[in-house]
Amino acid sequence: MAAPPDASGQEATTMNEMTKPDLSRGAAFARPPEAADLALPAPALDAPGTGEGQTLVYAAREEPFAFVPHTAPGEADALVAAARDAFETGPWRSMPVTERAATLRRVSALVRDHADELARLQTLETSIVISQSRGMHVARTAENFTFFADLLAGHSGESYEQSGRYLSIVTREPVGVAVLIAPWNAPLVLASMKLAAALSLGNSVILKPSEYAPLAVLRLAELVREAGVPDGVVQVACGTGPGIGNALVSHPGVDVVGFIGGTETGKRIMASAAGSLKKVGLELGGKSANIILASADLERAVDGSLMGIFAGNGEQCLAGSRILVEESVADEFTARFTARTKALKAGDPFDPASEIGPMAFAAHFEKLLAFGETAHSDPAYTVLAGGKRVEGMEKGYFFAPTVVEACDNSTTLCQTELFGPFVTIQRVQGLDEALAIANESEFGLASYIWSDDLPSVMRARRVLRAGTVWVNTPMARDLRSPFGGYKQSGIGRDGLPGSIELFTEEKTTLIPQEPLDLPKMGAGEG
């Protein structure tokens, strides 16, 4: 690919001078030709920056392409005050649900209209290959807004009669000001899922994208405003977790926090939010078992297992990163899976032929290299593929798709969420051992099982300690159903029921159905 042209001076005319991503600060900034025409968006609220910020680096070439100023922690008061004012006095929460739903459908339509732009922004900052950004992530982002618009049409309260005397009316009302913290690995899908849910139920939102991947989320926020969501209802604050993130999470004027990210960060958020007893929803890490039984269709199991670990560059909390394969088919499965892993095309994420891109940023790449060194040096492991930089690619954060056979589930690589294209394989004697090992983890986000034997599948469904069990399929979602984890994989659920629980408060109103004959306390009557 030819050297990218200099992109300095590229900017959107709507950007505030203080908050726009800077294309001229420090080193010479450049973008790949496929992204050279993108106008980088500004935060939806023109909050002053701190003078500090994040230099975004195109991971395929280790070249900086923008500088995004961070919102100062001291601006949390202004952000929360604006969100509170929009909630208390603005039209959004009192708007007829048909109008609110129509606005969300306009957001969905705008996402589809700007699909190519959004996909390229996300690929630019995350290195998710462009085919996946376009074909999966943007489509799902649009679907999130449509789904929650449809939710409004069918959402209703409940009523109960108590022995004919009282009518109890149960309604749900928006919580108020929501802080939503999005991760860097799939920013469009994951930010939009929380955002669409919170907005549909009438809340005001302060959205904090990851400092490593703010651009697609910033552009999404602009589209939300363009669709007609009133000013102040959606604001964006760029910065780090310890900075503006903590200032917002601990702010007494915030009513609810929704976070998707790592378990250790989730623990800190929960502790910080406890000071004002905020509602908290946490979708956290995973170390998901992927069980392959002898009764499985091995070709489908190989196909699905490859997708389950290597889609999204392997940087997924729900990745099937622990393969547990029944001994009688272990040799055949492992040989097929390893050969296909070695054949994966690693390359520039804007190349349509690439199946896997570089890691999103340098620190994460270095961490995976260290895990690869552990695999190569520790006799508890046998490296079947990868575990190092992709051969022939000396520039860019390219970590080779890695397959490691492990002798014991208690080892570091089998217990740690590696969050990359790195899978361990363990051999098991049968379903009982597979289920026991699958549950030997501090996480419980998801599990996979491949088998055409119905009793085995139904037993696994009952025994597995995970929030989602996928049977003979890689990752799939139905937004009507809950998604979240057991144990240290989180608290609460995404999807329809969990979103309603997180972003609303229940209110019960009791009304007597006829005048009551009440005791006359204090009237002096015997």
C-alpha positions as a printed Julia matrix, in Angstrom:
526×3 Matrix{Float64}:
   0.0     0.0    0.0
   1.31    3.47  -0.86
   2.41    5.81   1.91
  -0.59    7.76   3.28
  -0.9    11.42   2.34
  -0.41   14.11   4.95
  -3.8    14.77   6.53
  -2.91   17.88   8.52
  -5.52   20.61   8.29
  -8.43   18.24   7.68
 -11.32   19.29   9.9
 -15.08   19.56  10.07
 -16.47   23.08   9.91
 -18.84   22.35  12.81
 -16.01   21.64  15.27
 -15.34   23.97  18.12
 -11.71   25.11  17.94
 -10.97   23.96  21.48
 -12.42   20.46  21.29
 -11.82   19.24  17.76
  -9.3    16.44  17.23
  -6.02   18.14  16.38
  -4.3    17.07  13.18
  -1.24   19.24  13.53
   0.02   18.94  17.11
   3.36   17.23  17.71
   4.46   14.74  15.1
   3.28   14.84  11.51
  -0.17   13.3   11.47
  -1.29   11.04   8.67
  -4.09    8.65   7.81
  -4.34    5.75   5.41
  -5.71    6.72   1.98
  -8.99    4.91   2.71
  -9.65    7.32   5.59
  -8.01   10.5    4.29
 -11.34   12.18   3.47
 -12.93   11.63   6.89
 -13.88   14.77   8.8
 -13.16   13.94  12.43
 -16.05   14.87  14.74
 -16.07   17.02  17.86
 -17.62   16.21  21.25
 -21.34   16.91  21.43
 -20.77   19.3   24.33
 -18.16   21.99  23.8
 -16.49   21.43  27.17
 -13.05   22.96  27.68
 -10.16   20.56  27.39
  -7.43   20.14  29.95
  -4.58   20.71  27.55
  -4.05   16.98  27.87
  -5.39   14.37  25.54
  -4.83   11.21  23.56
  -2.77   10.87  20.42
  -4.56    8.3   18.29
  -2.26    5.91  16.42
  -3.09    3.93  13.3
  -2.07    0.51  14.57
  -1.23   -1.02  11.19
   1.64    1.41  10.72
   2.21    2.81  14.19
   1.51    6.29  12.81
  -0.32    9.01  14.77
  -3.28   10.5   12.96
  -5.11   12.74  15.47
  -4.96   14.27  18.91
  -8.21   14.27  20.91
  -8.33   16.69  23.86
  -9.58   15.34  27.16
 -12.41   16.89  29.1
 -11.13   18.18  32.43
 -12.41   16.36  35.53
 -13.47   19.76  36.81
 -15.99   19.95  33.97
 -18.04   17.11  35.48
 -20.21   19.62  37.35
 -21.11   21.43  34.12
 -21.81   18.19  32.28
 -24.06   16.86  35.03
 -25.85   20.2   35.45
 -26.62   20.34  31.73
 -27.86   16.75  31.76
 -29.98   17.39  34.85
 -31.51   20.51  33.33
 -32.32   18.64  30.12
 -33.94   15.89  32.17
 -35.94   18.08  34.55
 -37.04   20.89  32.23
 -36.44   19.64  28.69
 -38.97   17.96  26.42
 -37.36   14.54  26.04
 -38.76   12.53  28.95
 -42.23   14.13  28.66
 -42.37   13.7   24.89
 -45.11   11.32  23.7
 -43.58    7.89  23.27
 -44.55    7.85  19.6
 -42.42   10.96  19.0
 -39.51    9.61  21.02
 -39.69    6.35  19.08
 -39.78    8.24  15.77
 -36.65   10.15  16.79
 -34.81    6.91  17.55
 -35.85    5.54  14.18
 -34.37    8.65  12.56
 -31.12    7.92  14.42
 -31.18    4.4   12.99
 -31.78    5.71   9.48
 -28.92    8.22   9.8
 -26.59    5.47  10.99
 -27.45    3.48   7.88
 -27.0     6.55   5.69
 -23.55    7.16   7.18
 -22.6     3.49   7.43
 -19.42    3.77   5.39
 -18.17    6.78   7.34
 -18.88    5.17  10.71
 -17.26    1.9    9.66
 -14.11    3.65   8.47
 -13.86    5.72  11.65
 -14.14    2.6   13.78
 -11.6     0.67  11.71
  -9.23    3.64  11.8
  -9.17    3.73  15.6
  -9.7     0.05  16.56
  -8.2    -1.9   13.62
 -11.28   -4.1   13.36
 -11.13   -5.21   9.73
 -13.32   -3.06   7.51
 -15.48   -5.98   6.34
 -16.55   -6.61   9.94
 -17.02   -2.94  10.79
 -19.27   -2.52   7.76
 -21.01   -5.86   7.71
 -21.59   -6.46  11.41
 -20.92   -3.48  13.65
 -22.68   -0.63  11.86
 -25.72   -2.75  10.99
 -26.06   -3.82  14.6
 -25.68   -0.19  15.75
 -28.63    0.85  13.59
 -30.62   -2.15  14.8
 -30.08   -1.15  18.43
 -31.95    2.12  17.91
 -34.73    0.46  15.94
 -35.15   -2.22  18.59
 -35.55    0.23  21.46
 -37.87    2.4   19.37
 -40.07   -0.66  18.94
 -39.82   -1.29  22.69
 -41.54    2.03  23.36
 -44.52    1.04  21.24
 -45.2    -2.02  23.41
 -44.03   -0.76  26.78
 -46.78   -0.51  29.4
 -47.3    -0.61  33.14
 -49.22   -3.06  35.31
 -52.2    -2.88  37.6
 -53.48   -5.09  40.4
 -56.66   -5.2   42.42
 -56.4    -5.97  46.12
 -59.58   -7.66  47.38
 -61.66   -5.21  45.4
 -60.76   -2.29  47.66
 -57.62   -0.87  46.04
 -56.29   -0.5   42.56
 -52.48   -0.72  42.49
 -50.93    0.93  39.44
 -47.28    0.1   38.72
 -45.43    2.41  36.36
 -41.81    2.84  35.32
 -40.14    6.22  35.1
 -36.71    7.21  33.8
 -33.95    7.18  36.41
 -32.54   10.58  35.41
 -28.92   11.25  34.48
 -27.03    8.25  33.1
 -23.26    7.99  32.66
 -22.43    5.41  30.01
 -18.83    4.26  29.61
 -18.0     2.51  26.34
 -15.0     0.24  25.66
 -12.45    0.47  22.87
 -12.9    -2.96  21.32
 -16.35   -2.56  19.68
 -17.29    1.06  20.37
 -20.22    1.5   17.99
 -22.17   -1.61  18.91
 -21.59   -1.43  22.63
 -22.04    2.32  23.08
 -25.2     2.34  20.97
 -26.77   -0.54  22.88
 -26.57    1.34  26.18
 -27.32    4.7   24.59
 -30.42    3.53  22.73
 -31.78    1.83  25.84
 -31.23    4.83  28.11
 -32.67    7.31  25.6
 -35.71    5.21  24.76
 -36.72    5.2   28.42
 -36.44    8.99  28.76
 -33.06    9.53  30.43
 -30.37   12.12  29.79
 -26.97   10.67  28.97
 -23.32   11.59  29.39
 -21.36    9.22  27.19
 -17.66    8.59  27.83
 -15.95    6.68  25.03
 -12.62    5.0   25.54
  -9.7     7.37  25.13
  -8.34    4.88  22.58
 -11.47    4.86  20.4
 -13.56    8.04  20.66
 -14.08    8.98  17.01
 -16.9     6.7   15.87
 -18.79    7.37  19.1
 -18.37   11.13  18.68
 -19.76   10.91  15.16
 -22.65    8.79  16.4
 -23.46   11.47  18.99
 -23.58   14.07  16.22
 -26.04   11.9   14.29
 -28.17   11.55  17.44
 -28.42   15.33  17.65
 -29.1    15.6   13.91
 -32.01   13.18  14.33
 -33.69   15.61  16.72
 -32.68   14.53  20.21
 -32.8    17.83  22.15
 -29.69   19.67  23.32
 -28.28   18.45  26.62
 -29.9    15.02  26.39
 -26.75   13.44  24.96
 -23.3    14.8   25.8
 -19.88   13.3   25.2
 -16.88   13.61  27.51
 -13.54   12.38  26.18
 -10.82   11.31  28.56
  -9.49    8.57  30.79
 -11.19    6.48  33.43
  -9.16    7.9   36.34
  -9.8    11.41  35.0
 -13.21   12.52  33.76
 -14.56    8.96  34.09
 -14.1     8.8   37.85
 -15.31   12.39  38.27
 -18.59   11.46  36.59
 -19.04    8.07  38.25
 -18.56    9.55  41.73
 -20.65   12.66  41.05
 -23.69   12.86  43.36
 -25.83   14.28  40.55
 -25.52   11.1   38.47
 -28.29    8.53  38.98
 -27.08    5.48  37.08
 -23.83    4.17  35.57
 -23.63    1.68  32.73
 -20.17    0.27  32.05
 -18.78   -2.25  29.58
 -15.13   -3.16  30.06
 -12.61   -4.94  32.23
 -13.42   -6.55  35.56
 -10.88   -4.63  37.64
 -12.15   -1.32  36.29
 -15.69   -2.46  36.98
 -14.81   -3.09  40.62
 -13.42    0.44  40.94
 -16.54    1.9   39.33
 -18.78   -0.02  41.7
 -16.82    1.24  44.7
 -16.87    4.82  43.46
 -20.6     4.75  42.68
 -21.43    3.32  46.1
 -20.88    6.69  47.76
 -24.24    7.91  46.5
 -25.89    4.48  46.04
 -26.18    4.84  42.28
 -27.67    2.11  40.19
 -24.84    0.31  38.39
 -24.86   -2.06  35.43
 -21.57   -3.81  34.68
 -20.77   -6.03  31.68
 -17.25   -7.19  32.42
 -14.63   -9.73  31.39
 -14.85  -13.31  30.28
 -12.82  -16.47  29.78
 -15.44  -18.46  27.94
 -15.2   -22.22  27.51
 -15.86  -23.67  24.06
 -16.74  -27.36  24.41
 -16.29  -29.68  21.4
 -17.81  -33.13  21.89
 -17.31  -36.22  19.74
 -20.96  -35.92  18.73
 -20.32  -32.53  17.08
 -20.22  -31.77  13.38
 -16.46  -31.13  13.39
 -16.4   -28.98  10.28
 -19.01  -26.61  11.74
 -17.26  -26.72  15.1
 -13.97  -25.64  13.5
 -15.7   -22.86  11.54
 -17.56  -21.6   14.6
 -14.61  -21.88  16.94
 -12.42  -19.82  14.61
 -15.05  -17.1   14.48
 -15.62  -17.35  18.22
 -12.01  -16.48  19.04
 -10.64  -14.53  16.06
 -13.54  -12.27  15.0
 -12.93   -8.69  16.04
  -9.2    -9.47  16.23
  -9.95  -11.64  19.27
 -10.45   -8.49  21.35
 -13.85   -9.54  22.7
 -15.06  -10.28  26.2
 -17.25  -13.12  24.94
 -14.55  -14.85  22.89
 -14.42  -18.64  23.15
 -10.84  -18.54  24.41
 -10.73  -21.92  26.21
 -11.38  -24.82  23.85
 -12.21  -28.08  25.65
 -12.22  -30.91  23.13
 -13.18  -34.53  23.74
 -10.15  -36.82  23.55
 -11.53  -39.09  20.83
 -11.72  -36.21  18.32
  -9.0   -33.99  19.8
  -6.27  -34.83  17.3
  -8.5   -34.26  14.27
 -10.1   -31.08  15.61
  -6.8   -29.6   16.77
  -5.08  -30.3   13.46
  -7.88  -28.73  11.43
  -8.25  -25.74  13.76
  -4.5   -25.07  13.87
  -4.09  -25.32  10.1
  -6.93  -22.85   9.55
  -5.47  -20.51  12.18
  -2.12  -20.47  10.4
  -3.94  -19.7    7.13
  -5.73  -16.62   8.51
  -4.8   -13.5    6.54
  -3.42  -10.86   8.86
  -3.09   -7.46   7.25
  -4.06   -3.82   7.05
  -7.61   -3.55   8.4
  -8.67   -1.47   5.38
  -7.64   -4.28   3.01
 -10.87   -6.16   2.14
  -8.88   -9.41   2.06
  -7.7    -9.09   5.68
  -9.33  -11.43   8.17
  -7.51  -10.14  11.22
  -5.92   -6.78  11.89
  -3.34   -5.48  14.36
  -3.99   -5.04  18.05
  -5.67   -1.76  18.85
  -2.79   -0.03  20.63
   0.81   -0.53  21.67
   0.38   -1.38  25.36
  -2.11   -4.13  24.55
   0.17   -5.53  21.85
   3.09   -5.65  24.29
   0.94   -7.47  26.84
   0.05  -10.16  24.31
   3.69  -10.54  23.33
   4.47  -11.19  27.0
   1.77  -13.86  27.18
   3.21  -15.36  23.99
   6.64  -15.51  25.6
   5.09  -17.31  28.58
   3.58  -19.87  26.22
   6.91  -20.48  24.49
   8.97  -20.71  27.68
   6.71  -22.59  30.1
   6.65  -26.4   29.73
   2.98  -26.39  30.78
   2.16  -25.26  27.23
   2.78  -26.4   23.69
   2.59  -23.63  21.12
   0.88  -24.88  17.97
   0.66  -21.53  16.18
   1.67  -17.93  16.74
   2.6   -16.53  20.11
   4.67  -13.74  18.57
   4.6   -10.91  16.06
   3.3   -11.87  12.61
   6.28  -12.89  10.52
   7.23  -10.4    7.84
   5.27   -7.56   9.45
   7.82   -5.58  11.4
   5.68   -2.44  11.4
   2.31   -2.34  13.14
   0.91   -4.08  16.21
   0.37   -7.4   14.45
   0.14  -10.3   16.89
  -0.02  -13.67  15.17
  -3.2   -15.69  15.8
  -2.13  -18.08  18.53
  -3.09  -21.64  19.47
  -1.6   -23.16  22.63
  -2.27  -26.62  24.02
  -2.39  -26.51  27.82
  -2.03  -29.38  30.25
  -3.9   -27.84  33.19
  -6.82  -25.44  33.49
  -5.25  -23.76  36.53
  -2.41  -22.27  34.47
  -2.15  -18.55  33.84
  -3.1   -18.66  30.17
  -6.23  -20.68  30.95
  -7.4   -18.39  33.74
  -6.44  -14.9   32.57
  -8.54  -12.92  30.13
  -5.93  -12.34  27.41
  -8.29  -10.32  25.18
  -6.66  -11.09  21.88
  -6.35  -13.7   19.12
  -5.04  -16.24  21.61
  -6.76  -19.55  22.39
  -5.87  -22.48  24.62
  -6.87  -26.07  23.89
  -7.36  -28.69  26.6
  -8.32  -32.32  26.11
 -11.17  -33.82  28.15
 -12.44  -37.36  28.54
 -16.11  -36.46  28.15
 -18.92  -34.07  28.99
 -18.57  -34.36  32.78
 -14.94  -33.27  32.75
 -15.65  -30.54  30.19
 -18.4   -29.02  32.34
 -16.27  -29.14  35.46
 -13.36  -27.39  33.74
 -15.65  -24.88  32.04
 -16.92  -23.76  35.44
 -13.41  -23.53  36.93
 -13.07  -19.83  36.23
 -13.72  -16.58  38.07
 -15.67  -15.48  35.0
 -19.04  -16.58  33.71
 -20.01  -14.43  30.74
 -20.64  -17.06  28.08
 -20.03  -20.66  27.05
 -20.17  -22.56  23.78
 -20.96  -26.21  23.12
 -20.8   -28.15  19.87
 -22.76  -31.4   19.86
 -25.6   -33.04  17.93
 -26.58  -35.06  21.0
 -29.63  -33.37  22.56
 -29.27  -34.83  26.09
 -25.66  -33.62  26.22
 -26.67  -30.15  25.1
 -29.54  -29.93  27.58
 -27.33  -31.08  30.44
 -24.68  -28.54  29.53
 -27.31  -25.81  29.44
 -28.31  -26.63  33.0
 -24.82  -27.06  34.47
 -22.78  -24.28  32.84
 -22.37  -21.24  35.1
 -22.55  -18.61  32.39
 -25.0   -15.92  31.39
 -25.25  -17.13  27.79
 -24.8   -20.62  26.34
 -24.37  -20.85  22.58
 -25.2   -24.26  21.07
 -23.7   -25.14  17.68
 -23.22  -21.48  16.84
 -20.71  -18.74  17.44
 -21.82  -15.39  18.82
 -25.49  -14.53  18.26
 -27.79  -12.1   20.03
 -31.52  -11.57  20.43
 -32.0    -8.15  22.01
 -35.21   -9.31  23.67
 -33.22  -11.72  25.82
 -30.8   -10.79  28.62
 -27.05  -10.73  28.13
 -24.59  -10.54  31.01
 -22.47  -12.67  33.24
 -22.21  -14.76  36.36
 -19.48  -14.27  38.98
 -16.9   -11.62  38.05
 -18.31  -11.13  34.57
 -20.68   -8.46  35.76
 -23.81   -7.28  37.48
 -27.12   -6.86  35.69
 -28.04   -7.65  32.11
 -28.21   -5.93  28.75
 -31.14   -6.67  26.48
 -34.79   -5.86  27.04
 -35.56   -6.82  30.66
 -32.19   -5.77  32.05
 -32.22   -2.4   30.29
 -35.66   -1.57  31.64
 -34.49   -2.53  35.13
 -31.32   -0.43  34.92
 -32.66    2.72  33.3
 -36.03    3.07  35.06
 -37.43    3.26  38.57
 -40.64    1.48  39.53
 -43.43    3.44  41.16
 -46.54    1.98  42.76
 -49.66    4.13  43.16
 -52.51    2.75  45.29
 -56.01    4.18  44.82
 -59.08    3.1   46.81
 -61.88    2.06  44.51
 -64.54    3.44  46.85
 -64.51    5.85  49.82
 -62.85    4.35  52.87
 -64.25    4.21  56.37
 -61.1     5.29  58.21
 -60.48    5.31  61.97
 -60.82    8.84  63.44
 -57.54    9.04  65.32
 -57.34   11.97  67.73
 -61.07   12.69  67.53
 -61.71   11.52  71.12
 -64.17    8.86  70.13
 -64.18    5.57  72.04
